Amino acid sequence: MTIDFHSHILPCLDDGSSSVEESLHLLDIMAQNGTDVVVCTPHFYCHEISISSFLSARQNSYEQLKPYLKPEHPKILLGSEVLYSSKLNQLDDLKKLCIQGTNYLLLEMPYLRLSGQMIDAVSDLVDCGKVKVLIAHIERYLNFTDYSDLEELMSLDVLGQLNANSFLDRKTKRICFKLMNQGFVQVIGSDMHHENRGVPVNKAYTVIEKKYGSDKISRIEESGKRLLNDMETYEVIL
Ligand SMILES: [Fe+2]
């Protein structure tokens, strides 16, 4: 089962799909590329919007799309991509932003050097027990921070997600493999915003299979299923 853990395909919510037609086109592309389940993760910025307003906007967007969904489209799960803030663990309803049916929160770190303070705040978020943490596109932060900082972040009790398109570039592919070898990566996402921004998860699977063999794909798929079953972080890390 191919699960896409990160996408911006709900219409008119963020910098992703700008219409129902575009969302349907992106879902067609995913279906043609073998995606079975897609987690829709519109951006959530706690300094811009309340959780309740975000959730009603997301529901409205989904309701607009729903009548046009086809049986061949991937199954849609609702979620969000929550930008880091030191105040996240003070939000009462934070759990409502998690991937549908789970207590896993897709957390986006800021595009800055990862400071000790940020890593401590993520650690506090994990320890507060309200949510479990899946760090979004972990490879991307290496444009802004040292490898050792990312290593420190990923050594917390968190899971890691990579973007599929990072496997299609020679330089970022090497970084992805390094992160996978260190056990920091459990799941893949398309991070699809538009037809030309983000690629389906199976594009990464092809590259991963060539490097590690099909067993690795089975493990990623199993980790994904465990995550969606809301198993504990250590049970998702295979
Ligand atoms: Fe994203």
mmCIF file of C-alpha atoms and ligand atoms in Angstrom:
data_model
loop_
_atom_site.group_PDB
_atom_site.id
_atom_site.type_symbol
_atom_site.label_atom_id
_atom_site.label_comp_id
_atom_site.label_asym_id
_atom_site.label_seq_id
_atom_site.Cartn_x
_atom_site.Cartn_y
_atom_site.Cartn_z
ATOM 1 C CA MET A 1 0.000 0.000 0.000
ATOM 2 C CA THR A 2 1.534 3.280 -1.122
ATOM 3 C CA ILE A 3 0.835 6.049 1.365
ATOM 4 C CA ASP A 4 1.679 9.685 0.686
ATOM 5 C CA PHE A 5 2.180 11.391 4.052
ATOM 6 C CA HIS A 6 2.517 14.997 2.920
ATOM 7 C CA SER A 7 0.526 16.946 0.329
ATOM 8 C CA HIS A 8 -1.130 20.275 -0.380
ATOM 9 C CA ILE A 9 -3.868 19.066 -2.690
ATOM 10 C CA LEU A 10 -6.984 20.370 -0.953
ATOM 11 C CA PRO A 11 -8.348 23.311 -2.943
ATOM 12 C CA CYS A 12 -7.886 26.982 -2.018
ATOM 13 C CA LEU A 13 -6.361 26.574 1.435
ATOM 14 C CA ASP A 14 -2.687 27.384 1.153
ATOM 15 C CA ASP A 15 0.025 27.679 -1.516
ATOM 16 C CA GLY A 16 -1.056 24.303 -2.928
ATOM 17 C CA SER A 17 -3.979 23.558 -5.229
ATOM 18 C CA SER A 18 -5.893 26.679 -6.212
ATOM 19 C CA SER A 19 -9.110 25.045 -7.451
ATOM 20 C CA VAL A 20 -11.199 21.878 -7.311
ATOM 21 C CA GLU A 21 -10.139 21.168 -10.908
ATOM 22 C CA GLU A 22 -6.458 21.380 -9.980
ATOM 23 C CA SER A 23 -6.996 19.119 -6.949
ATOM 24 C CA LEU A 24 -8.696 16.523 -9.155
ATOM 25 C CA HIS A 25 -5.838 16.710 -11.645
ATOM 26 C CA LEU A 26 -3.289 16.125 -8.853
ATOM 27 C CA LEU A 27 -5.341 13.193 -7.558
ATOM 28 C CA ASP A 28 -5.436 11.765 -11.111
ATOM 29 C CA ILE A 29 -1.618 11.973 -11.241
ATOM 30 C CA MET A 30 -1.344 10.247 -7.872
ATOM 31 C CA ALA A 31 -3.768 7.510 -8.938
ATOM 32 C CA GLN A 32 -1.856 6.924 -12.179
ATOM 33 C CA ASN A 33 1.310 6.564 -10.105
ATOM 34 C CA GLY A 34 -0.107 4.005 -7.694
ATOM 35 C CA THR A 35 -0.793 6.128 -4.610
ATOM 36 C CA ASP A 36 -3.384 4.324 -2.478
ATOM 37 C CA VAL A 37 -3.738 6.777 0.402
ATOM 38 C CA VAL A 38 -2.896 10.468 0.576
ATOM 39 C CA VAL A 39 -2.697 12.508 3.749
ATOM 40 C CA CYS A 40 -3.732 16.098 3.000
ATOM 41 C CA THR A 41 -1.524 18.390 5.058
ATOM 42 C CA PRO A 42 -2.349 22.069 4.472
ATOM 43 C CA HIS A 43 -0.037 24.519 6.199
ATOM 44 C CA PHE A 44 -0.998 25.589 9.712
ATOM 45 C CA TYR A 45 0.643 28.696 11.167
ATOM 46 C CA CYS A 46 -0.376 29.203 14.790
ATOM 47 C CA HIS A 47 0.380 32.942 14.692
ATOM 48 C CA GLU A 48 -2.050 33.442 11.775
ATOM 49 C CA ILE A 49 -5.119 31.328 12.471
ATOM 50 C CA SER A 50 -6.863 29.531 15.327
ATOM 51 C CA ILE A 51 -7.138 25.765 15.252
ATOM 52 C CA SER A 52 -10.938 25.926 15.028
ATOM 53 C CA SER A 53 -10.872 28.339 12.050
ATOM 54 C CA PHE A 54 -8.257 26.173 10.333
ATOM 55 C CA LEU A 55 -10.326 23.028 10.845
ATOM 56 C CA SER A 56 -13.506 24.580 9.476
ATOM 57 C CA ALA A 57 -11.636 25.966 6.424
ATOM 58 C CA ARG A 58 -10.120 22.529 5.824
ATOM 59 C CA GLN A 59 -13.508 20.848 6.133
ATOM 60 C CA ASN A 60 -15.079 23.331 3.689
ATOM 61 C CA SER A 61 -12.311 22.711 1.210
ATOM 62 C CA TYR A 62 -12.714 18.950 1.498
ATOM 63 C CA GLU A 63 -16.502 19.214 1.108
ATOM 64 C CA GLN A 64 -16.019 21.142 -2.132
ATOM 65 C CA LEU A 65 -13.811 18.397 -3.507
ATOM 66 C CA LYS A 66 -15.711 15.371 -2.209
ATOM 67 C CA PRO A 67 -18.554 15.187 -4.782
ATOM 68 C CA TYR A 68 -16.015 14.912 -7.617
ATOM 69 C CA LEU A 69 -13.770 12.210 -6.175
ATOM 70 C CA LYS A 70 -13.511 9.053 -8.285
ATOM 71 C CA PRO A 71 -13.167 5.473 -6.995
ATOM 72 C CA GLU A 72 -9.674 5.228 -8.520
ATOM 73 C CA HIS A 73 -8.424 8.235 -6.550
ATOM 74 C CA PRO A 74 -6.321 7.601 -3.461
ATOM 75 C CA LYS A 75 -8.207 7.499 -0.188
ATOM 76 C CA ILE A 76 -7.979 10.915 1.474
ATOM 77 C CA LEU A 77 -7.010 11.376 5.108
ATOM 78 C CA LEU A 78 -7.006 14.823 6.660
ATOM 79 C CA GLY A 79 -4.050 16.278 8.496
ATOM 80 C CA SER A 80 -1.938 19.419 8.573
ATOM 81 C CA GLU A 81 1.645 20.578 8.309
ATOM 82 C CA VAL A 82 2.224 22.548 11.482
ATOM 83 C CA LEU A 83 4.996 25.115 11.480
ATOM 84 C CA TYR A 84 7.176 24.951 14.562
ATOM 85 C CA SER A 85 6.519 27.428 17.321
ATOM 86 C CA SER A 86 7.828 27.300 20.860
ATOM 87 C CA LYS A 87 4.183 27.809 21.907
ATOM 88 C CA LEU A 88 2.742 24.699 20.234
ATOM 89 C CA ASN A 89 2.524 22.673 23.410
ATOM 90 C CA GLN A 90 0.358 25.407 24.950
ATOM 91 C CA LEU A 91 -2.365 24.895 22.313
ATOM 92 C CA ASP A 92 -5.228 22.948 23.893
ATOM 93 C CA ASP A 93 -6.576 21.430 20.700
ATOM 94 C CA LEU A 94 -3.243 20.586 19.106
ATOM 95 C CA LYS A 95 -4.306 16.956 18.816
ATOM 96 C CA LYS A 96 -7.008 17.978 16.331
ATOM 97 C CA LEU A 97 -4.272 18.885 13.829
ATOM 98 C CA CYS A 98 -2.880 15.345 13.792
ATOM 99 C CA ILE A 99 -3.151 12.938 10.882
ATOM 100 C CA GLN A 100 -6.708 11.606 10.883
ATOM 101 C CA GLY A 101 -7.120 8.599 13.164
ATOM 102 C CA THR A 102 -3.735 9.124 14.826
ATOM 103 C CA ASN A 103 -1.912 11.264 17.359
ATOM 104 C CA TYR A 104 0.878 11.977 14.859
ATOM 105 C CA LEU A 105 1.509 15.629 14.072
ATOM 106 C CA LEU A 106 3.423 16.521 10.883
ATOM 107 C CA LEU A 107 5.804 19.212 12.142
ATOM 108 C CA GLU A 108 7.663 21.592 9.838
ATOM 109 C CA MET A 109 10.772 23.183 11.287
ATOM 110 C CA PRO A 110 11.645 26.790 10.383
ATOM 111 C CA TYR A 111 14.115 27.389 7.580
ATOM 112 C CA LEU A 112 16.798 28.609 9.952
ATOM 113 C CA ARG A 113 19.692 27.058 11.741
ATOM 114 C CA LEU A 114 18.188 24.599 14.255
ATOM 115 C CA SER A 115 19.007 26.098 17.636
ATOM 116 C CA GLY A 116 19.297 24.231 20.925
ATOM 117 C CA GLN A 117 16.186 26.116 22.032
ATOM 118 C CA MET A 118 14.149 24.777 19.078
ATOM 119 C CA ILE A 119 15.336 21.231 19.657
ATOM 120 C CA ASP A 120 14.464 21.557 23.369
ATOM 121 C CA ALA A 121 10.986 22.846 22.436
ATOM 122 C CA VAL A 122 10.392 19.830 20.157
ATOM 123 C CA SER A 123 11.633 17.613 22.960
ATOM 124 C CA ASP A 124 9.127 19.272 25.338
ATOM 125 C CA LEU A 125 6.357 18.769 22.769
ATOM 126 C CA VAL A 126 7.190 15.058 22.592
ATOM 127 C CA ASP A 127 7.411 14.791 26.369
ATOM 128 C CA CYS A 128 4.110 16.586 27.008
ATOM 129 C CA GLY A 129 2.440 13.534 25.472
ATOM 130 C CA LYS A 130 -0.371 15.441 23.700
ATOM 131 C CA VAL A 131 0.913 14.368 20.292
ATOM 132 C CA LYS A 132 3.540 12.185 18.646
ATOM 133 C CA VAL A 133 5.798 13.973 16.197
ATOM 134 C CA LEU A 134 6.564 13.282 12.545
ATOM 135 C CA ILE A 135 9.145 15.759 11.230
ATOM 136 C CA ALA A 136 8.359 16.922 7.668
ATOM 137 C CA HIS A 137 10.917 16.701 4.822
ATOM 138 C CA ILE A 138 13.925 16.314 7.100
ATOM 139 C CA GLU A 139 16.382 16.577 4.212
ATOM 140 C CA ARG A 140 15.372 20.173 3.514
ATOM 141 C CA TYR A 141 16.738 21.617 6.758
ATOM 142 C CA LEU A 142 20.276 20.765 5.705
ATOM 143 C CA ASN A 143 20.118 23.835 3.451
ATOM 144 C CA PHE A 144 20.018 25.893 6.638
ATOM 145 C CA THR A 145 21.596 23.894 9.406
ATOM 146 C CA ASP A 146 24.506 21.569 10.156
ATOM 147 C CA TYR A 147 24.123 17.841 9.905
ATOM 148 C CA SER A 148 24.916 17.498 13.616
ATOM 149 C CA ASP A 149 21.955 19.769 14.521
ATOM 150 C CA LEU A 150 19.598 17.669 12.422
ATOM 151 C CA GLU A 151 21.056 14.525 13.983
ATOM 152 C CA GLU A 152 20.277 15.941 17.426
ATOM 153 C CA LEU A 153 16.686 16.720 16.411
ATOM 154 C CA MET A 154 16.156 13.282 14.888
ATOM 155 C CA SER A 155 17.619 11.560 17.931
ATOM 156 C CA LEU A 156 14.527 12.627 19.861
ATOM 157 C CA ASP A 157 11.570 10.247 20.019
ATOM 158 C CA VAL A 158 10.290 11.426 16.622
ATOM 159 C CA LEU A 159 9.713 10.005 13.143
ATOM 160 C CA GLY A 160 11.029 11.441 9.881
ATOM 161 C CA GLN A 161 9.517 12.020 6.442
ATOM 162 C CA LEU A 162 11.376 12.661 3.173
ATOM 163 C CA ASN A 163 10.017 14.325 0.041
ATOM 164 C CA ALA A 164 9.852 12.072 -3.014
ATOM 165 C CA ASN A 165 11.364 14.649 -5.362
ATOM 166 C CA SER A 166 14.561 14.751 -3.285
ATOM 167 C CA PHE A 167 15.334 11.274 -4.652
ATOM 168 C CA LEU A 168 15.346 12.599 -8.208
ATOM 169 C CA ASP A 169 18.355 14.908 -7.810
ATOM 170 C CA ARG A 170 21.833 13.393 -7.499
ATOM 171 C CA LYS A 171 22.976 15.575 -4.598
ATOM 172 C CA THR A 172 19.819 15.432 -2.483
ATOM 173 C CA LYS A 173 19.452 11.712 -3.221
ATOM 174 C CA ARG A 174 22.775 11.099 -1.462
ATOM 175 C CA ILE A 175 21.543 13.056 1.559
ATOM 176 C CA CYS A 176 18.303 11.052 1.605
ATOM 177 C CA PHE A 177 20.217 7.772 1.566
ATOM 178 C CA LYS A 178 22.460 8.966 4.396
ATOM 179 C CA LEU A 179 19.425 9.902 6.506
ATOM 180 C CA MET A 180 17.781 6.560 5.719
ATOM 181 C CA ASN A 181 20.955 4.687 6.681
ATOM 182 C CA GLN A 182 20.895 6.438 10.041
ATOM 183 C CA GLY A 183 17.345 5.248 10.676
ATOM 184 C CA PHE A 184 15.858 8.747 10.676
ATOM 185 C CA VAL A 185 13.324 8.093 7.901
ATOM 186 C CA GLN A 186 10.102 6.116 8.210
ATOM 187 C CA VAL A 187 7.792 7.530 5.538
ATOM 188 C CA ILE A 188 7.747 9.440 2.243
ATOM 189 C CA GLY A 189 5.518 12.263 1.016
ATOM 190 C CA SER A 190 4.971 13.925 -2.326
ATOM 191 C CA ASP A 191 4.642 17.421 -0.787
ATOM 192 C CA MET A 192 2.652 17.999 -3.940
ATOM 193 C CA HIS A 193 1.442 21.573 -4.346
ATOM 194 C CA HIS A 194 0.975 21.735 -8.112
ATOM 195 C CA GLU A 195 1.647 19.512 -11.122
ATOM 196 C CA ASN A 196 5.190 20.852 -11.334
ATOM 197 C CA ARG A 197 5.853 21.050 -7.597
ATOM 198 C CA GLY A 198 6.159 17.686 -5.898
ATOM 199 C CA VAL A 199 6.192 14.171 -7.365
ATOM 200 C CA PRO A 200 4.224 11.035 -6.424
ATOM 201 C CA VAL A 201 5.730 8.776 -3.776
ATOM 202 C CA ASN A 202 6.279 5.908 -6.218
ATOM 203 C CA LYS A 203 8.894 7.994 -8.065
ATOM 204 C CA ALA A 204 10.986 7.777 -4.898
ATOM 205 C CA TYR A 205 10.171 4.092 -4.428
ATOM 206 C CA THR A 206 11.750 3.322 -7.815
ATOM 207 C CA VAL A 207 15.025 4.965 -6.736
ATOM 208 C CA ILE A 208 14.961 3.399 -3.257
ATOM 209 C CA GLU A 209 14.271 -0.056 -4.659
ATOM 210 C CA LYS A 210 17.209 0.247 -7.047
ATOM 211 C CA LYS A 211 19.530 1.098 -4.143
ATOM 212 C CA TYR A 212 18.234 -1.185 -1.371
ATOM 213 C CA GLY A 213 15.924 -3.728 -3.019
ATOM 214 C CA SER A 214 12.207 -4.298 -2.617
ATOM 215 C CA ASP A 215 12.478 -5.245 1.076
ATOM 216 C CA LYS A 216 13.128 -1.608 1.903
ATOM 217 C CA ILE A 217 9.895 -0.573 0.186
ATOM 218 C CA SER A 218 8.001 -3.198 2.179
ATOM 219 C CA ARG A 219 9.485 -1.771 5.383
ATOM 220 C CA ILE A 220 8.533 1.794 4.465
ATOM 221 C CA GLU A 221 5.011 0.641 3.641
ATOM 222 C CA GLU A 222 4.786 -1.284 6.908
ATOM 223 C CA SER A 223 6.018 1.744 8.883
ATOM 224 C CA GLY A 224 3.370 3.852 7.145
ATOM 225 C CA LYS A 225 0.613 1.411 8.066
ATOM 226 C CA ARG A 226 1.792 1.307 11.668
ATOM 227 C CA LEU A 227 1.827 5.097 11.815
ATOM 228 C CA LEU A 228 -1.741 5.230 10.489
ATOM 229 C CA ASN A 229 -2.683 2.659 13.131
ATOM 230 C CA ASP A 230 -1.279 5.119 15.674
ATOM 231 C CA MET A 231 1.265 2.661 17.031
ATOM 232 C CA GLU A 232 3.964 4.029 19.307
ATOM 233 C CA THR A 233 6.963 5.724 17.698
ATOM 234 C CA TYR A 234 9.361 2.903 18.576
ATOM 235 C CA GLU A 235 6.944 0.411 16.962
ATOM 236 C CA VAL A 236 6.902 2.413 13.722
ATOM 237 C CA ILE A 237 10.712 2.489 13.478
ATOM 238 C CA LEU A 238 11.501 -0.837 11.810
HETATM 239 FE FE FE B 1 4.566 20.840 2.742
#
